[in-house]
Coordinates of C-alpha atoms in Angstrom, one line a residue:
Chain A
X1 CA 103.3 244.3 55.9
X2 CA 102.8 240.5 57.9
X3 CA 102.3 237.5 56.6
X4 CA 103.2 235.7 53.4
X5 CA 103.0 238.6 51.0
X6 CA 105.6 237.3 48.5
X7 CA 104.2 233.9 48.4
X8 CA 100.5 235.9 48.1
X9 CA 101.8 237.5 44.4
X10 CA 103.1 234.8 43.3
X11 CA 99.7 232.7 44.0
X12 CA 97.9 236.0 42.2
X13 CA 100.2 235.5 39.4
X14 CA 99.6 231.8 39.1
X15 CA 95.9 231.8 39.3
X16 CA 95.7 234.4 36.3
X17 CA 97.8 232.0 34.6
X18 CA 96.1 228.8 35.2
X19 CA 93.0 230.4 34.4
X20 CA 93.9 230.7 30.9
X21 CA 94.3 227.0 31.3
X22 CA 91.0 226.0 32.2
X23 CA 89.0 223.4 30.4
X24 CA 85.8 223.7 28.3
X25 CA 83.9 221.5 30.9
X26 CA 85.3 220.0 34.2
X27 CA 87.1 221.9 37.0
X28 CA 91.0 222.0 37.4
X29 CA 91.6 219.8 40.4
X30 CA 95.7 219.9 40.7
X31 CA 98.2 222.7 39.7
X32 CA 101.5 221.7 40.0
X33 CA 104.6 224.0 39.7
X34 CA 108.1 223.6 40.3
X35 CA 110.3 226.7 42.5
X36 CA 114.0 227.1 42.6
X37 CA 115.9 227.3 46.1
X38 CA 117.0 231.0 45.0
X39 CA 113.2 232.2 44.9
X40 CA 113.0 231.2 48.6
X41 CA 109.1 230.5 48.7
X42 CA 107.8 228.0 51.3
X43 CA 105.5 225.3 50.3
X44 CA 102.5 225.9 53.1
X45 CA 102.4 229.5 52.4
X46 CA 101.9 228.9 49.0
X47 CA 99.5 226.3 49.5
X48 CA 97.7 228.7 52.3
X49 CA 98.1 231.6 49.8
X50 CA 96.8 229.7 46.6
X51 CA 93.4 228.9 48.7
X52 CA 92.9 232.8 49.8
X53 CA 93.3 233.2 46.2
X54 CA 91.5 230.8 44.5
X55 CA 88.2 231.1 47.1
X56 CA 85.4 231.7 45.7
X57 CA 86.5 231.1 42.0
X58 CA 86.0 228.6 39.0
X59 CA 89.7 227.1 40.9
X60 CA 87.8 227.1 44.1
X61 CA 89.5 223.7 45.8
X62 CA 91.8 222.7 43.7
X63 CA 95.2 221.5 45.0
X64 CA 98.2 223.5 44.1
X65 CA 101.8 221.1 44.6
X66 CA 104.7 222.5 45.0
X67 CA 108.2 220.9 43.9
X68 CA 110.9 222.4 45.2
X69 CA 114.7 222.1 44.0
X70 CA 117.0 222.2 46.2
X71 CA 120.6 224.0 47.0
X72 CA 123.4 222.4 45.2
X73 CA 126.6 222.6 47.6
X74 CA 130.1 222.3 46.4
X75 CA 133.0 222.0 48.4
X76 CA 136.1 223.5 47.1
X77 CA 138.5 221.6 50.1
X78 CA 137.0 217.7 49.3
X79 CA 135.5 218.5 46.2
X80 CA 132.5 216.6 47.6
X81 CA 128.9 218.1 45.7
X82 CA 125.5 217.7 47.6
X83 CA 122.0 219.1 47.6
X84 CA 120.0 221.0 50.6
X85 CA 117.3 222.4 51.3
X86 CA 119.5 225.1 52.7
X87 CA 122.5 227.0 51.1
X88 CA 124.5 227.5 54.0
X89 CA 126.1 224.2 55.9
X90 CA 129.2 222.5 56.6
X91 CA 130.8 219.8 54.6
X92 CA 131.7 216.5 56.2
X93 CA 135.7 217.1 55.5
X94 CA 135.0 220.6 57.9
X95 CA 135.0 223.1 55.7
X96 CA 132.6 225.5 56.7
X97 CA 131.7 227.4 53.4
X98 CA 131.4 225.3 50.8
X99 CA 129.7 227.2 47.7
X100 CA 126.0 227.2 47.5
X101 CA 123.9 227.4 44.1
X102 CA 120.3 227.2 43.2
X103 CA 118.0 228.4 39.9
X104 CA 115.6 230.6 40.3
X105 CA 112.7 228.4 38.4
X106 CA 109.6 229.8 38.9
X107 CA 107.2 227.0 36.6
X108 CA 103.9 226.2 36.0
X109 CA 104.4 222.3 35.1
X110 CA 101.0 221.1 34.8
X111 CA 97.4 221.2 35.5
X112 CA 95.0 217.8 36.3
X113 CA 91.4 218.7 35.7
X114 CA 88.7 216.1 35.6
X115 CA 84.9 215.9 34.8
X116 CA 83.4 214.8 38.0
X117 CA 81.1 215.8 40.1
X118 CA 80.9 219.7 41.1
X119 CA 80.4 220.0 44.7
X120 CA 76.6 220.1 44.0
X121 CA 77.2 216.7 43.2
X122 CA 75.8 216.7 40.1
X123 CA 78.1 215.4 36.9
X124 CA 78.2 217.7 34.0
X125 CA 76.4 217.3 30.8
X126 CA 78.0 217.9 27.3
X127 CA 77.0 221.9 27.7
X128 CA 79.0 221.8 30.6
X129 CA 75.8 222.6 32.9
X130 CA 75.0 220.7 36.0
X131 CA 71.4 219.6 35.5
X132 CA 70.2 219.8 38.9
X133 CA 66.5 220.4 37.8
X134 CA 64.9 217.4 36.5
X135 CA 62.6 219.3 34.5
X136 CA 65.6 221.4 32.8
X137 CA 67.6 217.9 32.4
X138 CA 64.2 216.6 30.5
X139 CA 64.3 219.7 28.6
X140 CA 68.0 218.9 27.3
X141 CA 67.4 214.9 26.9
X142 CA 64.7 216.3 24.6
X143 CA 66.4 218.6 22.3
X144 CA 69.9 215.9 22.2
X145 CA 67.7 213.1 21.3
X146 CA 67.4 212.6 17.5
X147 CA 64.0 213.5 15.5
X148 CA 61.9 210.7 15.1
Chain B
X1 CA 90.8 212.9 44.0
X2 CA 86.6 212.0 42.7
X3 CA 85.6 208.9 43.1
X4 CA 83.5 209.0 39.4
X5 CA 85.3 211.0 36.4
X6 CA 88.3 210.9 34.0
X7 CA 91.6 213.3 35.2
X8 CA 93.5 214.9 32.2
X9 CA 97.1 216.2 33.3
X10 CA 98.0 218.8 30.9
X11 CA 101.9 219.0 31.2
X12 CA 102.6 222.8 30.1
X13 CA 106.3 223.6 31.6
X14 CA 105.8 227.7 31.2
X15 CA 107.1 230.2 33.2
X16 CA 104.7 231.3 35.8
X17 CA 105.6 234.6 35.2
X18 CA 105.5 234.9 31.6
X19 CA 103.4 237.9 30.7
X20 CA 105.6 240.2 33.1
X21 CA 108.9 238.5 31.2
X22 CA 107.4 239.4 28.2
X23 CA 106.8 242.9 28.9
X24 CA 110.1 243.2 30.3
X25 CA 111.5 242.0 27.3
X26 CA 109.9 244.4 25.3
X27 CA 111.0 247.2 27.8
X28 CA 114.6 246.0 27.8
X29 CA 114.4 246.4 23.8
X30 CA 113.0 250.0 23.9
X31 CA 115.7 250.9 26.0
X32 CA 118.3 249.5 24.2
X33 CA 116.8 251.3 20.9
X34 CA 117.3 254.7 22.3
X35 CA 120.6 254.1 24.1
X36 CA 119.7 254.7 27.6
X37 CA 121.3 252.6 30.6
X38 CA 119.2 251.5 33.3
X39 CA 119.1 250.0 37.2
X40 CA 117.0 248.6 39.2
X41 CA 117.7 249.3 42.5
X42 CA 116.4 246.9 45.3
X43 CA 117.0 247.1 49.4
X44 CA 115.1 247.3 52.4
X45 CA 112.6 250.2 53.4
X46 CA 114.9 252.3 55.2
X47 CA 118.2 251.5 53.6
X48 CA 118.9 254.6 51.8
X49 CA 118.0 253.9 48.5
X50 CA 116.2 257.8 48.0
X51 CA 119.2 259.2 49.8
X52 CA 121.6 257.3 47.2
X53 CA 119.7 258.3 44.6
X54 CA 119.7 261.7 45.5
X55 CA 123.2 262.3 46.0
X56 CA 123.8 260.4 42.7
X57 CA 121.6 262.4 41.0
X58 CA 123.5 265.9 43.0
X59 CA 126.9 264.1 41.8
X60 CA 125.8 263.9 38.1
X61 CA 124.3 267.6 37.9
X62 CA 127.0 269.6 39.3
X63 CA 128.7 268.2 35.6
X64 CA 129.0 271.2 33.5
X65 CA 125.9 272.1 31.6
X66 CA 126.6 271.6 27.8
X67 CA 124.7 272.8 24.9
X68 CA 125.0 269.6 22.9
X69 CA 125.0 266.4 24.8
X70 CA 127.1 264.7 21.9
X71 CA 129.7 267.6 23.1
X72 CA 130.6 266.1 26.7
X73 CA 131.5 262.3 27.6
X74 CA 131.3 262.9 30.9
X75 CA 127.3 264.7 30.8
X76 CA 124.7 262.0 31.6
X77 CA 121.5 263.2 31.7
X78 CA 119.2 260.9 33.8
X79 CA 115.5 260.0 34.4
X80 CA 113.9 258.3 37.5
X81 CA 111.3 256.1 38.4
X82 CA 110.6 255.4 41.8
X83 CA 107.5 252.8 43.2
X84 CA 106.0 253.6 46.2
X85 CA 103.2 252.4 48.2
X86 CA 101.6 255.6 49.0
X87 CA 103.0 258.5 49.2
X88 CA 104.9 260.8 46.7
X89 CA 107.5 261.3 49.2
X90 CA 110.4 260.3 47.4
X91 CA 109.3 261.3 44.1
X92 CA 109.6 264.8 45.6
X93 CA 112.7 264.5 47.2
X94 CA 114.5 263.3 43.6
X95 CA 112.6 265.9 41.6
X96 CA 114.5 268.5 43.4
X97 CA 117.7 267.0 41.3
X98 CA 116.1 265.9 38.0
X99 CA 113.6 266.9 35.9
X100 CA 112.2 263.6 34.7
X101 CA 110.8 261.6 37.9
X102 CA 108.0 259.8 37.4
X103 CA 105.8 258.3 40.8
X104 CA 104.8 254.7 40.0
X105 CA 102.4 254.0 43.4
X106 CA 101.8 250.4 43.7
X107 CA 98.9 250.7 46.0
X108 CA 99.1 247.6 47.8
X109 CA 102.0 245.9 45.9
X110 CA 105.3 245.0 46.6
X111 CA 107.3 245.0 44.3
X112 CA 107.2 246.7 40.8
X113 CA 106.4 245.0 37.6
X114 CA 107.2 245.6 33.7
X115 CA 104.1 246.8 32.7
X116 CA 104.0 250.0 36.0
X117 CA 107.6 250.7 34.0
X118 CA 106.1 250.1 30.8
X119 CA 103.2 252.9 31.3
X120 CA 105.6 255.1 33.5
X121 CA 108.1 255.3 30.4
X122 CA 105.6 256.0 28.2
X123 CA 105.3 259.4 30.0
X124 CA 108.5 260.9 29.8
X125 CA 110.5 262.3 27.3
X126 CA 113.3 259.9 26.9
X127 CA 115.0 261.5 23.7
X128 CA 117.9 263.2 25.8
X129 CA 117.7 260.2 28.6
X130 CA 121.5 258.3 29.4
X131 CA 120.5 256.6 32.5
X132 CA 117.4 255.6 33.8
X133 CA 117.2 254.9 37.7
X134 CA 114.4 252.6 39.1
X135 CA 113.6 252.6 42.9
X136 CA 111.9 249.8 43.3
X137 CA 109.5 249.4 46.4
X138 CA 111.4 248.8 49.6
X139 CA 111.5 244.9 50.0
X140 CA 114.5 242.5 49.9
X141 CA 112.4 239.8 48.5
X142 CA 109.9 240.0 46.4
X143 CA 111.1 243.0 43.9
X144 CA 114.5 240.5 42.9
X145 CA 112.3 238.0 40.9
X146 CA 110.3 240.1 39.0
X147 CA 112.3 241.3 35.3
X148 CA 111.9 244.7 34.2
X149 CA 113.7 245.0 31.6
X150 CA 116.3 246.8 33.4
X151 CA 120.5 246.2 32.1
X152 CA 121.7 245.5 35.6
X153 CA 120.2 245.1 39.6
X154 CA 121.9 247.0 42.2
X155 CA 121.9 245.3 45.6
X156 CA 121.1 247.9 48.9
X157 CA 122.1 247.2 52.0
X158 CA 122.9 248.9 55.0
X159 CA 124.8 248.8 58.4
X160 CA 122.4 249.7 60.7
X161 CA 120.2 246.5 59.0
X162 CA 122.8 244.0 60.4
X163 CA 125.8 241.8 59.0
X164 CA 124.0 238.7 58.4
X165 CA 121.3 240.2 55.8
X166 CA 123.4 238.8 53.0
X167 CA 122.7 235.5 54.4
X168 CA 119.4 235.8 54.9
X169 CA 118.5 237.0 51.1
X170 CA 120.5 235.3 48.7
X171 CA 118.3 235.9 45.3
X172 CA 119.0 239.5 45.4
X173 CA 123.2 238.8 46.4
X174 CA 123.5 236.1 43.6
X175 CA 121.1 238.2 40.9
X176 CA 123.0 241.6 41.9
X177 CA 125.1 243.1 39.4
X178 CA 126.5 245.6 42.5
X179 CA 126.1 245.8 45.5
X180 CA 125.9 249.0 48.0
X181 CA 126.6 248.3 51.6
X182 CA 125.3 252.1 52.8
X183 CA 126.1 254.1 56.0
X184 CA 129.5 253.0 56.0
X185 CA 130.0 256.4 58.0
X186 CA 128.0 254.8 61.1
X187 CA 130.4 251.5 61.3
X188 CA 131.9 253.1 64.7
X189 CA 128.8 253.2 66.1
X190 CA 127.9 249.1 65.0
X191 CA 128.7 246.1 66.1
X192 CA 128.4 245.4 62.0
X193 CA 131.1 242.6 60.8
X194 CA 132.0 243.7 57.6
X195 CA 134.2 240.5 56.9
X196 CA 131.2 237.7 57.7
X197 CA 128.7 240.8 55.0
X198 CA 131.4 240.5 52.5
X199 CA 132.4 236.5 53.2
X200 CA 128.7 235.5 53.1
X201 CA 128.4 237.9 49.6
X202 CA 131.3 236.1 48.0
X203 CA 129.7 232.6 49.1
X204 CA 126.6 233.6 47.0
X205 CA 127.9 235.7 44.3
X206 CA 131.9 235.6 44.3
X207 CA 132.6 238.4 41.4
X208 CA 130.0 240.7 42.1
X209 CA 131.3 244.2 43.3
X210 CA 130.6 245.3 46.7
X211 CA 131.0 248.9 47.3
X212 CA 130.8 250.7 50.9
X213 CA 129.7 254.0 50.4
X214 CA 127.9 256.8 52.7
X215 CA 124.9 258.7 51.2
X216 CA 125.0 261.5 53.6
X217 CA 129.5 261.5 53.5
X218 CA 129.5 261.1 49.9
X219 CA 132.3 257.9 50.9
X220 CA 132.2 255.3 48.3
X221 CA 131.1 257.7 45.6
X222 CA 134.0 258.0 43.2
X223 CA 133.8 254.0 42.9
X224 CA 129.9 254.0 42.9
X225 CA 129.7 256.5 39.7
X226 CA 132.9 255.1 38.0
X227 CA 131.0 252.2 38.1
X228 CA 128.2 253.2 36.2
X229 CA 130.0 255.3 34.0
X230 CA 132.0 252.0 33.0
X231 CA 128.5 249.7 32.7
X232 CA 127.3 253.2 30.6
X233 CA 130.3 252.7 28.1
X234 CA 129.8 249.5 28.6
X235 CA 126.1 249.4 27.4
X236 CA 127.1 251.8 24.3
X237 CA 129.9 249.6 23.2
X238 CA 127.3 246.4 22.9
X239 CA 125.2 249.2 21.3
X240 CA 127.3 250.1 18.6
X241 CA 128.9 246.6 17.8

């Protein structure tokens, strides 16, 4: 196999997730999530992964951000601690191994979804249908307006 | 961001993998219920994983057969599962050495997940089952992060792959509970540093066990089963406490 594929079922993964998520009315605009060093998956991938995904469904364009944390280095000569975005460099004093360590977080931390516009440009009304027929928007002014 | 519109963030904080965890959890407890010890064993396409199992599983038949399992410590009677893209290639090879492999193809996937050991469980016969061996899809990566509900992860690499492939995959040194460096019997033939494999291993995971052994010379083996049979005991001991 080429190409992202572990980045690819983690985005599957996600997506199932946040779609259990999803609002009544509105669209999800932002998924953020949070990776550990350990799990070694790179931001753009995701982020090129999540839109293959996501294409074409209900999370069609939303943004996924990714937080990554970072190695945590601690050398055993200087007792000097540090974070990386790698786990294997050389500590200021010279020592060339100083101990790497890193969780393995693998979090969904939040989702942003809003009620503007669909793409159609067209706001949705409390049924959570774009009106984009003025006779069917009539229709529904109709039936929410109180009897006389 | 829209221009018109109210944004909600909806701060949730749950594992993104949740529904697999949970499965594995539930996996995990089955096993523990009937007493049977199992591995997960992850390394690259080509690192010998089949050919380990295989002569693992040779090692642990040529026991003497008793009646009674309760009768002989030393009898381990062991089932396998083994994920593979396609083909039932390995599947065969095992069956030839136990009687309970089960073929778990992942189609397209690369790694397997709880619920493929979930259904694959569910058909064998796991009464008289000590130790259950999972071969997971070839793949250094992807496999390591995904729970299911196996007791420990055993680590595959091999010498022909290269000396720095510790480096290069730390999740599966640090999460390993052993690790097999295999075809120790080609190191004449490799420009393979063991000390920079073994320095770069104890970097990531510093009390992790890393045992050279040969599939095909059978070197390494009396440390590779003596290992499980002490994780076995092991297992049985947290069992009956």
């Amino acid at each position: 196999m080429i190409g992202p594929v572990h980045e690819f079922s983690i985005a599957e993964a996600l997506a199932t997730q946040v779609a259990t998520y999803a609002p009544a009315t509105g669209r999800i605009r932002i998924v953020e999530i949070r990776v550990g060093a350990l799990r070694g998956l790179e931001t753009e991938s995701l982020a090129m992964c999540w839109q293959a995904v996501t294409g074409g469904t209900p999370l069609d364009g939303s943004t996924l951000e990714v937080e990554q944390l970072p190695w945590t280095l601690d050398c055993g000569m200087c007792g000097r601690t540090w974070t990386s975005p790698v786990p294997f460099v050389t500590c200021e004093c010279g020592n060339e191994s100083p101990a790497p360590t890193a969780g393995d977080e693998l979090n969904l931390v939040a989702i942003s979804y809003d009620d503007a516009p669909n793409k159609f440009g067209d706001a949705p009304n409390e049924l959570g249908v774009a009106a984009d027929e003025p006779a069917v928007a009539a229709q529904e002014s109709a039936i929410k307006e109180p009897s006389a | 961001m829209s221009e018109a519109g109210h944004t909600t963030r909806i701060p949730l904080e749950t594992r993104v993998l949740e529904v697999n965890d949970t499965i594995a959890a539930a996996n995990r407890a089955e096993l523990a219920r009937r007493g049977i010890f199992s591995v997960d064993i992850i390394g690259a396409p080509g690192s010998g994983k089949t050919a380990l199992l295989e002569a693992t599983l040779r090692a642990l038949a040529a026991r003497p057969h008793p009646a009674d399992r309760r009768e002989a410590a030393d009898r381990r009677y062991s089932a396998v599962l083994v994920g593979d893209l396609t083909t039932r290639r390995d599947a065969d090879r095992l069956s030839r050495w136990c009687d309970k492999v089960v073929q778990i193809s992942t189609g397209q996937g690369c790694h397997l997940e709880a619920n493929q050991v979930r259904d694959a469980m569910a058909g064998l016969d796991l009464e008289t089952v000590d130790l259950l061996f999972i071969e997971n899809v070839g793949n250094l990566i992807c496999p390591v992060g995904f729970d299911l509900g196996q007791n420990a992860k055993v680590g595959v690499f091999s010498l022909t792959e290269g000396d720095d492939k510790a480096a290069k995959h730390p999740y599966l040194v640090e999460a390993a509970d052993v690790i097999l460096l295999n075809k120790i019997d080609l190191l004449p033939h490799l420009t393979f540093d063991l000390e920079v494999f073994h320095a770069d291993v104890r970097l990531l995971n510093p009390n992790v066990p890393v045992l050279e052994v040969s599939a095909t010379t059978g070197q390494g083996f009396g440390e590779w089963l003596a290992w499980l049979e002490r994780e076995f005991a092991g297992n049985a001991g947290a069992r009956a406490g």
